[in-house]
Every structure is written in structure tokens, then in C-alpha cells.
C-alpha atoms as one frame of an Amber mdcrd trajectory, in Angstrom:
protein
 151.292-148.672-113.387 151.859-149.765-109.739 151.364-146.694-108.282 147.637
-145.918-110.057 147.144-149.578-108.837 147.662-148.446-105.397 145.580-145.950
-105.374 142.073-147.490-105.518 143.386-149.832-102.918 144.071-147.507-100.575
 141.118-145.202-101.262 138.884-148.920-100.825 140.706-149.467 -97.469 140.030
-145.896 -96.537 136.374-146.238 -97.665 136.007-149.423 -95.821 137.683-148.098
 -92.539 135.057-145.062 -92.737 132.094-147.188 -93.232 133.392-149.268 -90.175
 133.974-146.226 -88.078 130.469-144.937 -88.819 128.660-148.061 -87.726 130.827
-148.203 -84.593 129.342-144.995 -84.197 125.805-145.515 -84.878 126.317-148.721
 -82.535 127.741-147.137 -79.840 124.918-144.097 -80.323 122.102-146.453 -80.156
 123.758-148.313 -76.742 123.600-144.994 -75.123 120.309-143.747 -76.387 118.741
-147.217 -75.803 116.991-146.431 -72.295 115.083-143.628 -71.802 115.669-140.445
 -69.701 112.732-140.298 -67.428 111.295-137.590 -65.523 109.007-137.924 -62.935
 106.934-134.930 -61.965 105.045-135.214 -58.655 102.398-132.353 -57.982 101.690
-131.985 -54.136  98.221-131.878 -53.179  96.748-130.728 -56.648  93.169-131.479
 -57.177  91.685-133.049 -60.529  90.138-129.608 -61.090  93.546-127.803 -60.487
  95.077-128.452 -63.964  94.240-126.973 -67.355  93.697-130.335 -69.029  90.930
-130.808 -66.830  89.933-127.287 -66.303  90.562-124.131 -68.683  90.531-121.926
 -66.218  93.716-122.487 -64.870  96.724-121.555 -66.942  99.084-124.368 -67.176
 100.066-124.106 -71.030 103.352-126.033 -70.487 101.900-129.187 -68.770  98.941
-128.442 -71.300 100.947-129.174 -73.927 102.474-132.436 -72.620  98.966-133.612
 -72.170  97.866-132.958 -75.609 100.934-134.248 -77.401 100.863-137.230 -74.724
  98.269-139.627 -73.187  96.186-138.610 -70.036  95.657-141.415 -67.747  92.085
-140.884 -67.000  92.128-143.466 -64.122  95.327-143.417 -62.318  95.116-143.793
 -58.448  96.990-143.041 -55.923  96.764-142.887 -51.684  94.787-140.268 -49.674
  97.895-138.622 -48.576 101.247-137.420 -49.239 103.696-139.918 -47.669 101.903
-143.391 -48.346 101.712-142.378 -52.029 105.390-141.426 -52.093 106.289-144.798
 -50.525 103.448-146.811 -53.198 105.566-145.015 -56.097 109.348-145.779 -54.655
 108.490-149.327 -53.489 105.495-150.771 -55.714 104.216-152.160 -52.460 100.624
-150.988 -50.848 101.081-148.597 -47.766  99.239-150.921 -45.797 101.883-153.657
 -46.072 104.512-150.983 -44.921 102.752-149.780 -41.606 102.848-146.013 -43.714
  99.291-145.857 -44.145  97.722-143.958 -41.504  98.255-140.297 -42.103 101.703
-138.959 -43.304 104.872-139.054 -41.368 105.014-135.978 -39.342 107.795-133.679
 -38.044 109.937-135.306 -34.987 108.296-139.272 -35.548 110.982-141.730 -35.794
 109.135-143.391 -39.037 110.862-143.624 -42.622 109.946-146.023 -45.686 110.998
-149.442 -45.129 114.798-150.421 -45.608 114.266-154.027 -46.582 112.431-152.993
 -49.794 114.527-151.310 -52.611 113.824-147.962 -54.097 112.904-147.111 -57.513
 115.870-144.801 -57.991 118.014-147.479 -56.397 117.412-149.814 -59.132 117.609
-147.397 -61.964 121.037-146.473 -60.641 122.094-150.170 -60.629 121.031-150.262
 -64.212 123.251-147.274 -65.523 121.002-144.151 -64.482 122.091-140.887 -63.166
 119.666-140.293 -60.362 118.505-137.012 -59.133 115.875-135.695 -56.395 114.210
-132.203 -56.167 111.689-130.822 -53.924 109.828-132.416 -51.340 110.854-135.751
 -49.958 108.492-136.656 -46.906 109.473-140.453 -46.704 111.296-139.795 -43.468
 114.712-138.506 -41.912 115.163-139.710 -38.420 118.151-141.807 -39.622 120.555
-140.394 -42.378 120.200-143.722 -44.143 116.566-142.654 -44.697 117.366-139.734
 -46.598 117.274-139.529 -50.635 120.958-139.931 -50.958 120.824-142.876 -49.099
 117.863-144.291 -51.036 119.218-144.276 -54.571 119.879-140.644 -55.648 123.093
-139.105 -56.411 122.005-135.870 -55.742 119.276-134.074 -53.589 118.240-130.593
 -53.817 114.933-129.799 -51.331 113.455-130.277 -48.033 112.668-133.661 -45.675
 109.268-132.505 -44.359 105.911-132.571 -45.449 105.740-128.657 -46.330 107.784
-125.446 -45.802 107.552-121.806 -46.308 107.955-121.178 -50.126 110.443-118.193
 -49.537 111.855-118.862 -45.921 112.424-122.655 -46.450 111.217-122.672 -42.677
 108.552-125.338 -41.056 107.143-125.700 -37.572 110.223-124.003 -35.830 113.093
-124.996 -37.912 114.868-124.524 -41.119 114.400-127.290 -43.930 116.439-127.183
 -46.886 119.452-129.226 -48.300 121.506-129.143 -51.113 122.758-133.003 -50.884
 123.059-133.893 -47.149 124.163-130.096 -46.460 121.575-127.497 -44.988 121.728
-125.010 -47.616 120.169-121.012 -46.926 121.457-119.687 -50.289 117.692-119.441
 -51.573 116.048-118.071 -48.745 113.823-115.200 -49.858 113.546-116.977 -53.443
 110.340-118.294 -54.247 110.861-122.168 -54.463 109.812-122.703 -58.110 112.737
-120.254 -59.235 115.183-121.996 -57.085 114.209-125.706 -58.892 114.175-124.274
 -62.383 117.672-122.874 -61.676 118.694-126.454 -60.293 116.836-128.153 -63.360
 118.996-126.219 -65.981 122.041-127.231 -63.946 121.532-130.740 -64.132 120.691
-131.258 -67.363 123.024-129.098 -69.063 125.571-131.042 -66.926 124.269-134.361
 -67.671 126.552-137.060 -69.609 124.686-138.155 -72.272 126.209-141.404 -72.404
 123.975-142.253 -69.346 120.057-142.037 -68.901 118.797-139.708 -66.613 116.111
-140.396 -63.922 115.252-136.862 -62.435 112.580-136.954 -59.505 110.803-133.684
 -59.368 108.676-133.311 -56.284 107.267-129.892 -56.678 105.869-128.464 -53.303
 103.108-126.807 -55.379  99.975-126.622 -54.411 100.515-127.415 -50.568  99.702
-124.809 -48.139 101.081-121.927 -47.197  99.210-120.548 -50.024 101.873-118.584
 -51.370 103.012-117.094 -55.197 104.956-114.178 -56.437 102.458-111.298 -57.456
 102.984-111.782 -60.954 101.258-115.146 -60.596  98.342-113.912 -58.705  98.214
-110.870 -61.156  97.139-113.835 -64.127  93.733-114.393 -61.689  92.204-111.174
 -61.574  88.258-112.617 -61.572  88.907-115.074 -59.346  87.701-113.565 -55.950
  88.014-116.328 -53.341  91.612-115.645 -52.022  92.656-119.116 -51.539  91.456
-120.046 -54.805  93.435-117.584 -56.642  96.506-118.142 -54.425  96.266-122.057
 -55.521  95.515-121.265 -58.940  98.773-118.574 -59.269 100.892-121.415 -57.771
 100.173-124.005 -60.376 100.989-121.723 -62.849 104.271-121.167 -61.218 104.835
-124.460 -61.276 103.949-124.736 -64.905 106.682-122.057 -65.863 109.159-124.468
 -64.204 108.109-127.392 -66.209 108.567-125.197 -69.049 111.914-124.648 -68.210
 112.522-128.515 -67.788 111.046-128.986 -71.208 113.057-126.234 -72.703 116.291
-127.526 -71.001 115.639-131.175 -72.626 115.395-129.774 -75.801 118.604-127.234
 -75.598 120.411-130.551 -74.429 119.169-132.570 -77.467 117.577-135.346 -75.686
 114.242-134.641 -75.395 113.305-137.169 -78.110 114.618-139.645 -75.473 112.649
-139.031 -72.663 110.013-140.099 -70.804 107.906-137.698 -68.936 105.326-138.618
 -66.318 103.121-136.022 -64.305 100.829-136.796 -61.227  99.313-135.497 -58.226
 100.126-137.198 -55.233  96.643-137.197 -53.991  93.596-135.433 -54.314  93.202
-131.586 -53.484  92.204-130.438 -50.118  88.769-128.777 -50.564  89.577-125.925
 -48.378  91.893-124.261 -51.336  92.074-127.052 -53.879  89.657-128.711 -55.859
  88.292-132.102 -57.401  84.855-130.996 -59.015  83.009-133.154 -60.165  84.974
-135.949 -58.636  83.397-136.475 -54.621  85.430-135.574 -51.688  89.127-134.646
 -51.404  92.518-135.107 -49.800  92.174-137.777 -46.613  89.206-138.991 -48.148
  88.978-142.522 -49.957  86.222-140.995 -52.426  87.550-140.973 -55.808  88.233
-136.746 -55.393  91.146-138.133 -52.791  92.717-140.674 -54.911  92.122-140.144
 -58.650  94.934-138.446 -59.972  95.320-136.002 -62.478  97.961-137.766 -64.493
  99.745-137.954 -67.922 102.623-139.503 -69.741 104.674-137.885 -72.767 107.279
-138.932 -74.966 108.364-140.526 -78.229 107.441-143.955 -77.755 103.772-142.897
 -77.558 102.291-142.635 -81.225  98.607-142.156 -80.544  98.662-138.875 -78.780
  96.129-136.134 -77.244  93.650-138.909 -75.870  92.658-140.009 -72.367  93.342
-143.619 -71.594  90.651-145.104 -69.060  92.937-148.390 -67.916  93.180-148.564
 -64.415  96.410-147.894 -62.571  98.055-147.494 -59.265 100.806-145.476 -57.737
 102.412-149.117 -57.060 102.604-149.705 -60.643 105.161-146.847 -61.534 107.897
-149.093 -60.117 107.547-151.957 -62.305 106.421-149.959 -65.338 109.334-147.584
 -65.181 111.792-150.324 -64.571 110.302-152.058 -67.965 110.582-148.713 -69.657
 114.584-148.440 -68.900 114.741-152.014 -69.897 115.950-153.414 -66.638 115.168
-157.082 -65.879 113.737-157.260 -62.462 111.495-159.421 -60.551 110.084-157.754
 -57.657 109.885-159.306 -54.377 106.109-159.820 -53.508 105.312-156.292 -54.978
 101.963-155.400 -55.629 102.591-153.305 -58.547 102.244-154.517 -62.414 103.754
-153.160 -65.458 101.406-151.255 -67.220 104.399-149.935 -69.941 102.675-151.972
 -72.828  98.909-151.164 -72.115 100.126-147.316 -71.596 102.173-147.252 -74.902
 100.119-149.120 -77.203  96.549-148.080 -75.802  94.712-150.665 -77.668  95.563
-153.383 -74.778  93.830-153.493 -71.774  95.087-152.455 -68.639  96.994-155.012
 -66.565  95.298-154.040 -63.292  91.724-154.776 -62.511  91.971-154.056 -58.945
  92.816-151.242 -56.834  93.084-151.169 -53.127  92.417-147.552 -51.959  93.528
-148.074 -48.522  92.989-150.448 -45.605  93.824-148.687 -42.188  92.256-150.466
 -38.715  94.109-148.292 -36.465  91.092-146.560 -35.302  88.127-149.063 -35.728
  85.127-148.980 -34.920  84.970-145.269 -35.107  87.309-143.828 -37.651  88.911
-147.064 -39.409  88.566-147.268 -43.246  89.019-149.554 -46.194  88.100-149.230
 -49.768  88.796-151.302 -52.780  87.620-151.234 -56.476  87.119-154.462 -58.614
  86.397-153.813 -62.231  83.784-151.048 -62.297  82.419-151.844 -58.595  83.935
-149.928 -55.392  83.461-151.067 -51.642  84.065-148.405 -48.909  84.297-149.878
 -45.547  84.368-147.266 -42.750  84.597-143.760 -42.265  85.764-142.484 -45.817
  87.016-139.222 -44.516  86.267-135.472 -43.180  85.299-133.950 -46.953  82.027
-135.865 -48.315  80.439-133.724 -50.736  80.948-132.188 -53.869  82.739-128.751
 -53.590  82.931-126.052 -56.850  85.859-123.997 -57.242  85.798-121.316 -54.409
  82.663-122.222 -52.808  84.304-123.930 -49.740  86.370-122.105 -47.164  88.795
-123.348 -44.259  86.694-124.803 -41.512  89.624-123.651 -39.313  89.028-119.858
 -40.236  86.026-118.409 -41.896  83.699-121.130 -42.284  80.049-120.611 -43.080
  77.328-121.676 -45.269  75.247-124.814 -46.559  78.638-126.946 -47.336  80.288
-126.868 -44.020  77.014-127.368 -42.352  76.801-130.764 -44.294  80.388-131.522
 -43.508  79.724-130.941 -39.725  76.703-133.244 -39.970  79.135-136.009 -41.427
  81.491-135.831 -38.728  78.742-135.802 -36.057  77.754-138.977 -37.446  81.212
-140.420 -37.637  79.479-143.398 -34.795  79.128-145.927 -35.229  81.289-147.253
 -38.112  78.280-149.402 -39.743  76.863-146.337 -40.774  79.571-145.910 -43.370
  79.006-148.631 -45.898  79.114-148.022 -49.547  78.813-149.613 -52.992  79.459
-147.583 -56.357  79.236-148.821 -59.762  82.115-146.218 -61.027  81.393-146.894
 -64.655  77.689-145.523 -64.603  78.447-143.239 -61.580  81.888-141.920 -61.635
  81.175-139.285 -59.173  79.778-141.499 -56.626  76.232-140.195 -56.268  74.142
-143.473 -55.704  75.152-145.665 -53.010  74.048-149.387 -54.046  75.177-151.091
 -50.756  71.771-152.440 -50.078  70.952-153.343 -53.342  73.581-155.747 -54.458
  74.398-157.875 -51.794  76.381-160.794 -53.831  78.863-157.964 -55.080  79.368
-156.520 -51.430  80.174-160.111 -50.300  82.783-160.335 -53.299  84.664-157.466
 -52.426  84.327-157.802 -48.721  85.949-160.945 -49.430  88.939-159.577 -51.561
  89.294-157.026 -48.540  90.029-159.930 -46.427  92.296-161.590 -48.545  94.364
-158.243 -48.390  94.148-158.143 -44.765  95.966-161.088 -44.552  99.156-158.781
 -45.439  97.875-156.196 -43.293 100.976-154.397 -41.055  99.376-152.141 -38.294
 100.498-148.567 -38.756 103.384-147.647 -37.245 102.405-144.017 -36.067 104.727
-142.940 -32.525 104.296-139.818 -30.999 107.020-137.375 -32.184 110.573-137.649
 -30.068 111.764-134.241 -28.542 115.277-135.265 -29.444 114.360-134.275 -33.374
 113.794-130.476 -32.361 115.693-128.267 -34.649 117.218-126.636 -31.482 119.239
-129.496 -31.107 120.366-129.051 -34.948 121.523-125.345 -35.051 117.843-124.536
 -35.780 117.631-126.920 -38.669 115.238-130.214 -38.918 118.124-132.827 -39.288
 118.644-136.773 -39.431 120.414-138.517 -36.452 117.833-139.054 -33.462 116.823
-142.554 -34.083
């Protein structure tokens, strides 16, 4: 009898112990998976009209799939050129407050993004994330402390400068490709997107699921040189303009790499807890990219230079396949992703505001009602520029940039090569009229006129005054751009033919 009484008691203890173990496992799993994995995909020089979800002539099924099952950010703004946009993303601060608002960081300049402000990956790393960067850096490298693995990334697989040959990995007389801090010529002769796909697989396959993952995937596509494997060029037989054909092929090559990313996340079993962001870093260059029907292009503060093709995707978005019209700027990604990661951070004097709740729920208004496109007074009164949007109204004060028109795909050619036709004549006239600065005063109502056809500057002086007042408030925090001449100590010949840190 005693023995039969012990059996239920033992079974009960065993059953209870199993329940405890299951609950502990669930709690542990929940703790491990509470913070989402974050993948930020940044496409270089991609125009509004250079991606399938805005233009069906472009073959980008994987990115389009993310858009269909995600949320397209219809009014997501960036800076007119590369380095400033990347600095805004990494710091949450407008470039005109960092001294990085003029042009880009060019090779040989003793310039890097401010060290006195934390970078996004530094904060995510402190919050327990594994952090990896692939592709283009373009935030300075004259000192090793400026480079990715000293700015919060556990690993870096890419190049320091603003562009490079997609096969040789060379730029402006030097080699520029690194695996972490070491120059690596393993992939010479391999098209860039292939090597990034290989490294994406490796990072995700070997990732420890006990930690959340932050992957910054900064593709060089579609920045010149315009290069793509023949199989991608063959996918566009009806595109007769060689520049346009090459760029379209480069988009599809990038899209295939994004497909590798998506499949790797699924194979790892972490796709259901991964937030994916896709964005251009600036508008497309009209000589090969395209922003139609938006006005202008890269380098300009018109919408074509600053309104990015962008989307978000993840299981947290319950309503998908829509376009969210709330205002957003590159500076917002820092606080937005920090909130998504569940990290408590009160940024020091940031310009970014978290948009996490508005873009997740989509029924809430954007937390941003104002966008500063840029303030660059370094060449006033001839070619200085400032631009701001408050609500629906946009003010441009100064020279907007050299691409002032609306360029349809394949109908504008390289000004520095085979230039001809009406569009070029208009641009040349525009450049000749760049004196004096007073001639460039614009006011647009972007709600009624999103493509900037009707200049309302003379019709609404009260609105002009209001927006000018806001610009003046921002100018109180303005830092003069730091744009020194290139330093010859930086030349690759001093570093075995490799662009390298150590000369500032």
C-alpha cells in the first residue's frame, strides 16, 4: 500500500517539475526574443523611380515583397548627398550641427563624423546587440577611431570611401576593401553584391540567437561606376539608354542579395522577430538614376534629392501593404530604432524624434511636423542654400542645386560626356543664372503640389516670413562646415597602395 501511495506522489512531483522547467524555458525564450533583430538596408544613390514598388519597370521582387507585406514610408527624408545622410542616421543630429552639411567627405580629407556623440550601433551594443556593418562607410577614416569597429560595430566588411570599382575594389588610385581592420583582396574580381551575400549568410548562420542582431547593410549599389554582371543587364533588353540599363541591372543585383538576406533569416528561424528598414541615402543622380515625377535629384534640396524611397517590414506591423504619409527624417532613425529595441535613452541634444509608435500603429500622426533639408551658408551669396518644411509648406532660400528639372528615365545624359538636348540647355541656363542668390527663392505647398511646379514665394509673404523665422532659429545652432583640402599624407602610396587610417 505504501508503495502504491508513493507513485502518485512521485509522478505529481515529476509533473510539477516539468511544468516549472517549461515555464523557465518560456521565460528564457521570451527574454532572448524580446528585443527584435534589426536590419537596416541603405541603398546608395537610389532614386525615387529606381525601385519596383515605385516603378514597375524595375525588377526588384524581394524588396517589393517587403513593401507589399510591410509599410512604405511615403514622406521619408534624407540629406541631398551621402555622408550627411549617414551622419544623420548614426547620430540623430542634423548635419548642419555637425559641420558635415557641405558636400561629402572626400578621399584624403582629415574629416570624420563627430566623436563626441554616440553612434547608433554603440548604443545598441550596450543594449546587448551583436552589431555588424557591411558595404560603404563614408563617415571618415583618417584616424582609426573614426572607423566602423571603433564606432560600435563588432565587425566590418566593406570600404571606407564614397565609391569603388565593383570588381577591383579600387578607388582614386588605391585599393579600398577591408575585413574588419585588415585590407582584404580575397574578392578582387568578384562583383560586390555576391561577396556581400556570402557574408550575410555567414553572419546570420553563425549568429547566437541569445542576442539580438543589428545588421547595417550599406550597399554601394547604385552609385557609379555603373557596373553589373551580364545576366542582370540581359534582364533589361528593351532599355536602350546604356546608363539606365546598367543602373536597372544594379538594382536587380542588389535585390537578389536582399533575397539572400530574407532567406537566411528564415533558415535561421529569426525572420518572425526581425525589423527590416530599407531606404535610399539620397535621391538619384539624373545622369543615370531617376526621381520622376519628383523634381531635381541628388545634390539638390528639391524633393527628388531628399525624399527617399523607403519602407519598414516586420511582424509588429499589423496593417501592411500601405503607404504611410507621416513626415520622417533620417535623424529619426536613431531614436526610433532605440525605442524599437526597448533601450531607455535620453539623447543629448538630438534632432531626431522616435517614430516607432506612429509607424507601428499608422493611425497616429507623425511625431514630426518640420524637416530641415539643409543649411549650408559656406558659399553665400552665390551658391549657399537652406531649405525647411513646416507642415505642408516648403521654403528654399538660396541655390537649390544644379538639377532643377523633372527628368524622365533615360532622357538625360551625362553632362560631362555626351550632353545634348532640351534638358541640358535648361540646366546650363540654370547654372548661368546662379548669380545673384536672391533669384533663388521658392515656396511650395507640398500637399497640393508635391512635385514643386508652382512657386508661391511672392503670393504668401506671411508664410515665407514664418518659415524664414524658423530657419533663423536653427541657424543659432549652426556649425560652419569643416571641408579642408585633401592631405597628401593620406595617399595610398604611403600605405602599400591601400587607402588607410593613421594620418590625422
